[in-house]
Short mmCIF file of C-alpha atoms and ligand atoms in Angstrom, two decimals:
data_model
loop_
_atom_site.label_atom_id
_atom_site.label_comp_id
_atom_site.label_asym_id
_atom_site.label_seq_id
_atom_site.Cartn_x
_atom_site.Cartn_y
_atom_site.Cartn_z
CA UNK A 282 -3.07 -1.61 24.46
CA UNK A 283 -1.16 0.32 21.81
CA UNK A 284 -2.78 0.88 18.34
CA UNK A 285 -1.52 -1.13 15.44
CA UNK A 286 0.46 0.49 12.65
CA UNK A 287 -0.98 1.82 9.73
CA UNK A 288 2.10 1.15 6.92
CA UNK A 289 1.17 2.45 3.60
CA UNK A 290 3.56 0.93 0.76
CA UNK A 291 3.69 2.26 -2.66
CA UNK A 292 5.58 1.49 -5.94
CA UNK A 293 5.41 1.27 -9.68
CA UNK A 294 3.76 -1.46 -11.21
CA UNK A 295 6.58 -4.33 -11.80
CA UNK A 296 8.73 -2.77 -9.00
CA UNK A 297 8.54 -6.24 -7.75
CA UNK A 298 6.06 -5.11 -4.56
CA UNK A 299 3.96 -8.26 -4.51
CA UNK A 300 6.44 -11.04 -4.24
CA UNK A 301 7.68 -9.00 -1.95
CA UNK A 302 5.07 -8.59 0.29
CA UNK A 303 4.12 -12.18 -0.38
CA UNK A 304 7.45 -13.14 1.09
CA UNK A 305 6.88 -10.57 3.98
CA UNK A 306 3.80 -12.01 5.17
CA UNK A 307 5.48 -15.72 5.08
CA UNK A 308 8.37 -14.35 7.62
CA UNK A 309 5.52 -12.35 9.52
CA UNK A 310 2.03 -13.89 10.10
CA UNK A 311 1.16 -11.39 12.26
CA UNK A 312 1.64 -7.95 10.13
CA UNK A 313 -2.50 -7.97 8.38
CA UNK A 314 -2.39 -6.58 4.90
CA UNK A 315 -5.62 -4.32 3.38
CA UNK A 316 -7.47 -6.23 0.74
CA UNK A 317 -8.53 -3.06 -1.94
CA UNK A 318 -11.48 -3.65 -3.74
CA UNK A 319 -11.29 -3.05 -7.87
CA UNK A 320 -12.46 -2.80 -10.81
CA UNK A 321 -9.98 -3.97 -12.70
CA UNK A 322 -9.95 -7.44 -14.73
CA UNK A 323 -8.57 -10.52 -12.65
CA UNK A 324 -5.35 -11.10 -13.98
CA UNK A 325 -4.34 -14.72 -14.45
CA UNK A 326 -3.40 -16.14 -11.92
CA UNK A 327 -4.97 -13.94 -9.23
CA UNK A 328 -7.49 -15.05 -6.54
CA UNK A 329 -10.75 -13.56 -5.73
CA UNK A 330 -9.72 -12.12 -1.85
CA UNK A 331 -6.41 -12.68 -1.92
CA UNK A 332 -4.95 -9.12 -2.68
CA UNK A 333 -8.04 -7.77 -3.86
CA UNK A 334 -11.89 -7.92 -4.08
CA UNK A 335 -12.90 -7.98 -7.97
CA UNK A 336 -15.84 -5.72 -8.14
CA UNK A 337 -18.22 -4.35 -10.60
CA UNK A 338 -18.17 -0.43 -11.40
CA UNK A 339 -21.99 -0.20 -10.10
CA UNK A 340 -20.90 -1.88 -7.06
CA UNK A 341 -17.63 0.23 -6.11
CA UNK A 342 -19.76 3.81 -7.26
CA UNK A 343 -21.91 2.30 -4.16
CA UNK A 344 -19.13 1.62 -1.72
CA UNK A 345 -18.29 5.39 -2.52
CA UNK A 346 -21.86 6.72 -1.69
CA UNK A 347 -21.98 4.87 1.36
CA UNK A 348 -18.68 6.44 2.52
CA UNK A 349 -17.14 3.01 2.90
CA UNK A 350 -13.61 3.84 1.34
CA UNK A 351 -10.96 5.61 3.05
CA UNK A 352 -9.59 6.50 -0.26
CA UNK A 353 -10.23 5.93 -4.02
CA UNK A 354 -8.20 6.18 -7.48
CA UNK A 355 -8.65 5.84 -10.66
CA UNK A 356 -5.84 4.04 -12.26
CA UNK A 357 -5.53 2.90 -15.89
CA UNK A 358 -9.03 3.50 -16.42
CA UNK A 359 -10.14 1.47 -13.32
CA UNK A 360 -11.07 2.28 -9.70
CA UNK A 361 -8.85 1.20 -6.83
CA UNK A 362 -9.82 1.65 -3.30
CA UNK A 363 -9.21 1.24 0.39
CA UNK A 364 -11.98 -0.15 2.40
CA UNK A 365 -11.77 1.83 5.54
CA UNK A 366 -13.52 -0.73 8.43
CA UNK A 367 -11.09 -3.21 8.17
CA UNK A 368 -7.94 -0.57 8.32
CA UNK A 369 -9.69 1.19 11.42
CA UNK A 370 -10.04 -2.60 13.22
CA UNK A 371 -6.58 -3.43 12.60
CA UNK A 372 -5.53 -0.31 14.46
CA UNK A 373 -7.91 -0.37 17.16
CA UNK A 374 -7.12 -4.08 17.84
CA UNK A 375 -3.53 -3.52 17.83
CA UNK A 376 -2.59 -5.22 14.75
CA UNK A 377 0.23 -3.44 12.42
CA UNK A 378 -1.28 -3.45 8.63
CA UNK A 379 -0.33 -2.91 5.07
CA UNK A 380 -2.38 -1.05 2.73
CA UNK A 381 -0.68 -0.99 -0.84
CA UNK A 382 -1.66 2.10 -2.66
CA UNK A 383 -0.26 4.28 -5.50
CA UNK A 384 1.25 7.60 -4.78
CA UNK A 385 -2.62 9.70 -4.85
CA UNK A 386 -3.67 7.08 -2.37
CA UNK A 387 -0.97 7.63 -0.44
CA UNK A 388 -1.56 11.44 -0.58
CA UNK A 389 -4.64 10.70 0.54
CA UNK A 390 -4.21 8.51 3.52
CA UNK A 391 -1.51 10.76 5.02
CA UNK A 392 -4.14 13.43 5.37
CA UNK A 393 -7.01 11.59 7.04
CA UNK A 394 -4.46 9.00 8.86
CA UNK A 395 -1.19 11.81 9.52
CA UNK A 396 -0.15 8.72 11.74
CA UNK A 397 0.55 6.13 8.83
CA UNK A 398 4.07 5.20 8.30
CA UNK A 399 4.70 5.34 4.23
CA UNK A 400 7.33 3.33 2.63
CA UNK A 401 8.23 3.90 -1.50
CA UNK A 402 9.65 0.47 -3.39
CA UNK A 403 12.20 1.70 -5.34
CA UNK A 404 12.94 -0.37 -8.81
CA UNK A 405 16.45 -1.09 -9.28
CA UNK A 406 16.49 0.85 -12.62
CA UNK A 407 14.24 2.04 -14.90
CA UNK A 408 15.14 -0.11 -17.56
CA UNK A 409 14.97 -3.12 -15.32
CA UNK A 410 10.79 -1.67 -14.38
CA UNK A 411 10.73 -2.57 -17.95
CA UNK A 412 11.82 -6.00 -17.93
CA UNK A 413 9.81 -6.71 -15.45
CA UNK A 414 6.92 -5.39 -16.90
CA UNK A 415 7.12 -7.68 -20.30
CA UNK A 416 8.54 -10.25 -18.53
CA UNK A 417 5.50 -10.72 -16.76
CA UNK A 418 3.84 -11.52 -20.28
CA UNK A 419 -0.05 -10.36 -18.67
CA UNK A 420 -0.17 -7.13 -20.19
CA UNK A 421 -0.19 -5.76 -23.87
CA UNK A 422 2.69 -3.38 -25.23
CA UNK A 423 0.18 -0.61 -24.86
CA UNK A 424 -0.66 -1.16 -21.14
CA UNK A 425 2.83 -1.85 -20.39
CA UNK A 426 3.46 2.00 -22.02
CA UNK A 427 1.41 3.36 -20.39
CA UNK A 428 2.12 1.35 -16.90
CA UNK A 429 5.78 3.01 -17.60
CA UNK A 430 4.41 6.52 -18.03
CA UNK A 431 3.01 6.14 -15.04
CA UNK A 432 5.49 4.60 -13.09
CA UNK A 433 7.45 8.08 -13.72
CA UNK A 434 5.26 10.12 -12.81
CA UNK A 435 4.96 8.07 -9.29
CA UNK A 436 9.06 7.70 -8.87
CA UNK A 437 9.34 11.39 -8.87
CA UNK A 438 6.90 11.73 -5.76
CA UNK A 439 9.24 9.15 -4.33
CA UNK A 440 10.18 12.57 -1.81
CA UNK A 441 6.97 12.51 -0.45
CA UNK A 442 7.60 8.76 1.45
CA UNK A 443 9.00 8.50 5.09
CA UNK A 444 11.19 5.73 3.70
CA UNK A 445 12.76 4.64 0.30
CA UNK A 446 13.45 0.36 -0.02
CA UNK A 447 14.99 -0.64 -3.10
CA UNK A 448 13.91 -3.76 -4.32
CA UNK A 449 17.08 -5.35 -5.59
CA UNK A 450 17.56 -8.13 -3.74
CA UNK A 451 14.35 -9.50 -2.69
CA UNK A 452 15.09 -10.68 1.00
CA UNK A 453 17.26 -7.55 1.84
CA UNK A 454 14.07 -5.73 0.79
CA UNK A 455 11.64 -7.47 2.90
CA UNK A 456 14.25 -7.27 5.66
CA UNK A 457 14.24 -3.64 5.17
CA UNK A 458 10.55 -3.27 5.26
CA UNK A 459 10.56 -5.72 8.73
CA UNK A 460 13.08 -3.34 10.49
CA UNK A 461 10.53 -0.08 9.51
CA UNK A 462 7.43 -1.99 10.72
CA UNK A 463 9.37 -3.38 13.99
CA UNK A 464 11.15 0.24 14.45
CA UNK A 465 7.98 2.10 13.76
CA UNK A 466 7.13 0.87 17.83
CA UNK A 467 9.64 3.19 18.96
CA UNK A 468 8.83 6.36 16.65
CA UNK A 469 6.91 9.90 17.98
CA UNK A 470 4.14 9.13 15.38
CA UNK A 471 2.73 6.05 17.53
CA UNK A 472 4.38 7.87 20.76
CA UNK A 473 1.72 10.47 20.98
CA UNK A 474 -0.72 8.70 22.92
CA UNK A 475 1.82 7.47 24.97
CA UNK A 476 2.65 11.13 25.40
CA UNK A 477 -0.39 12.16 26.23
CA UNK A 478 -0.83 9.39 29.10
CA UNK A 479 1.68 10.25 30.64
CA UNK A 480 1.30 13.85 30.24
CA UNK A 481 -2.63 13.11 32.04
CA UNK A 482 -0.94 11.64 35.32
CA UNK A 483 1.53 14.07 36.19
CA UNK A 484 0.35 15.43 39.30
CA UNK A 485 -0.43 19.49 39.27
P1 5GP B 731 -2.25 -3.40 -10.33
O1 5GP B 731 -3.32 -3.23 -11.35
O2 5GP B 731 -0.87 -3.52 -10.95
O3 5GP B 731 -2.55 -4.53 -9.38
O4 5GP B 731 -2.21 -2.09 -9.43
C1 5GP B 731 -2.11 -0.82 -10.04
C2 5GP B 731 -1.79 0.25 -8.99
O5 5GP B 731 -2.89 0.39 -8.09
C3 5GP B 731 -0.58 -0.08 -8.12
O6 5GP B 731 0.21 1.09 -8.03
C4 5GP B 731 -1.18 -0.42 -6.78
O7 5GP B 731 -0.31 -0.08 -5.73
C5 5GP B 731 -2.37 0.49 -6.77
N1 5GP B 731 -3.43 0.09 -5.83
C6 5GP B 731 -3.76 -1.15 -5.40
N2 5GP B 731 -4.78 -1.10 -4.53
C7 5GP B 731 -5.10 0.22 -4.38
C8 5GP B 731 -6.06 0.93 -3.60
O8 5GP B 731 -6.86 0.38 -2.84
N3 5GP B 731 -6.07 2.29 -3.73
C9 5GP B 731 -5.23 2.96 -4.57
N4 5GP B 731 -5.30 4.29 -4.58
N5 5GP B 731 -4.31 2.32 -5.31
C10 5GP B 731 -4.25 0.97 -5.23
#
């Protein structure tokens, strides 16, 4: 059996990523996505285990002793990581998954997984990030400031994805996202075990 897909998809915060991905998973049962575990406040409207595991700062300081994450970040004063057992699973078993990150994740992954596929959603504009961002009416002025600083920072390392999606119109984005998952069968970076099976039976 082939190994699943690691797909790691970043984006600024009100880059419209979620309903996205919420969307994504409706059309495709079968792509898994990487619950993170944070520190962060639950946000109305969020569900414990849903997109993330709400954890205390003692408890996530733990997961990093134990070597549990396959990477970390601290992000608007919280911590945001990747459990690593359930990524490794997905690829052993075959399944293609999802792990949402920011752009140091990211970084991060793509050294200890050079196999992961990375994908950057792209806001229309920057003044439509902003819209977004209020429009979403959770956060205070000074979080959404300093959300937009960030998101910046992150659109600049844009370069450093395999792919860009911009998330204009929702379903052309999730189709877009679909095609690089389903495509991703065919590319050298899942090829090279293939390769090297192959490359084992040839007769000397
Ligand atoms: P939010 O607080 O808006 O849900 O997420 C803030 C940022 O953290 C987003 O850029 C999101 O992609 C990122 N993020 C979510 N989970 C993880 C994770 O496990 N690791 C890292 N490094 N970033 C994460």
């Amino acid at each position: 059996m082939s190994k699943g897909g690691i797909f790691i998809i970043s984006g600024p915060s009100g880059s419209g990523k979620d309903t996205l991905l919420v969307e994504l998973f409706k059309k495709r049962p079968d792509i898994k996505f990487s619950i993170s575990s944070i520190t962060r406040k639950m946000r109305e409207g969020e569900k414990e285990g849903e997109k993330y595991n709400f954890i205390s700062r003692e408890k996530f300081e733990q997961m990093l002793e134990n070597d549990l994450l396959l990477e970390y970040n601290i992000y608007a004063g919280n911590y945001y990581g990747t459990p690593k057992l359930p990524v490794l699973e997905a690829s052993e078993n075959g399944v293609d998954m999802i792990i949402e990150v920011d752009v140091n994740g990211a970084a991060n992954i793509r050294k200890k997984l050079p196999q992961a596929i990375s994908i950057f959603i792209m806001p229309p504009s920057y003044k439509e990030l902003r819209r977004r961002l209020s429009g979403r009416g959770t956060e205070t002025e000074v979080v959404i400031d300093e959300r937009m600083h960030i998101a910046l920072s992150e659109i600049t390392r844009a370069t450093e994805y395999d792919y860009i999606v911009v998330n204009e119109d929702i379903n052309t984005a999730v189709s877009d996202i679909i095609s690089v998952i389903d495509h991703s069968r065919l590319n050298i970076k899942r090829q090279k075990q293939l390769i090297d099976e192959v490359l084992k039976n040839v007769e000397s």
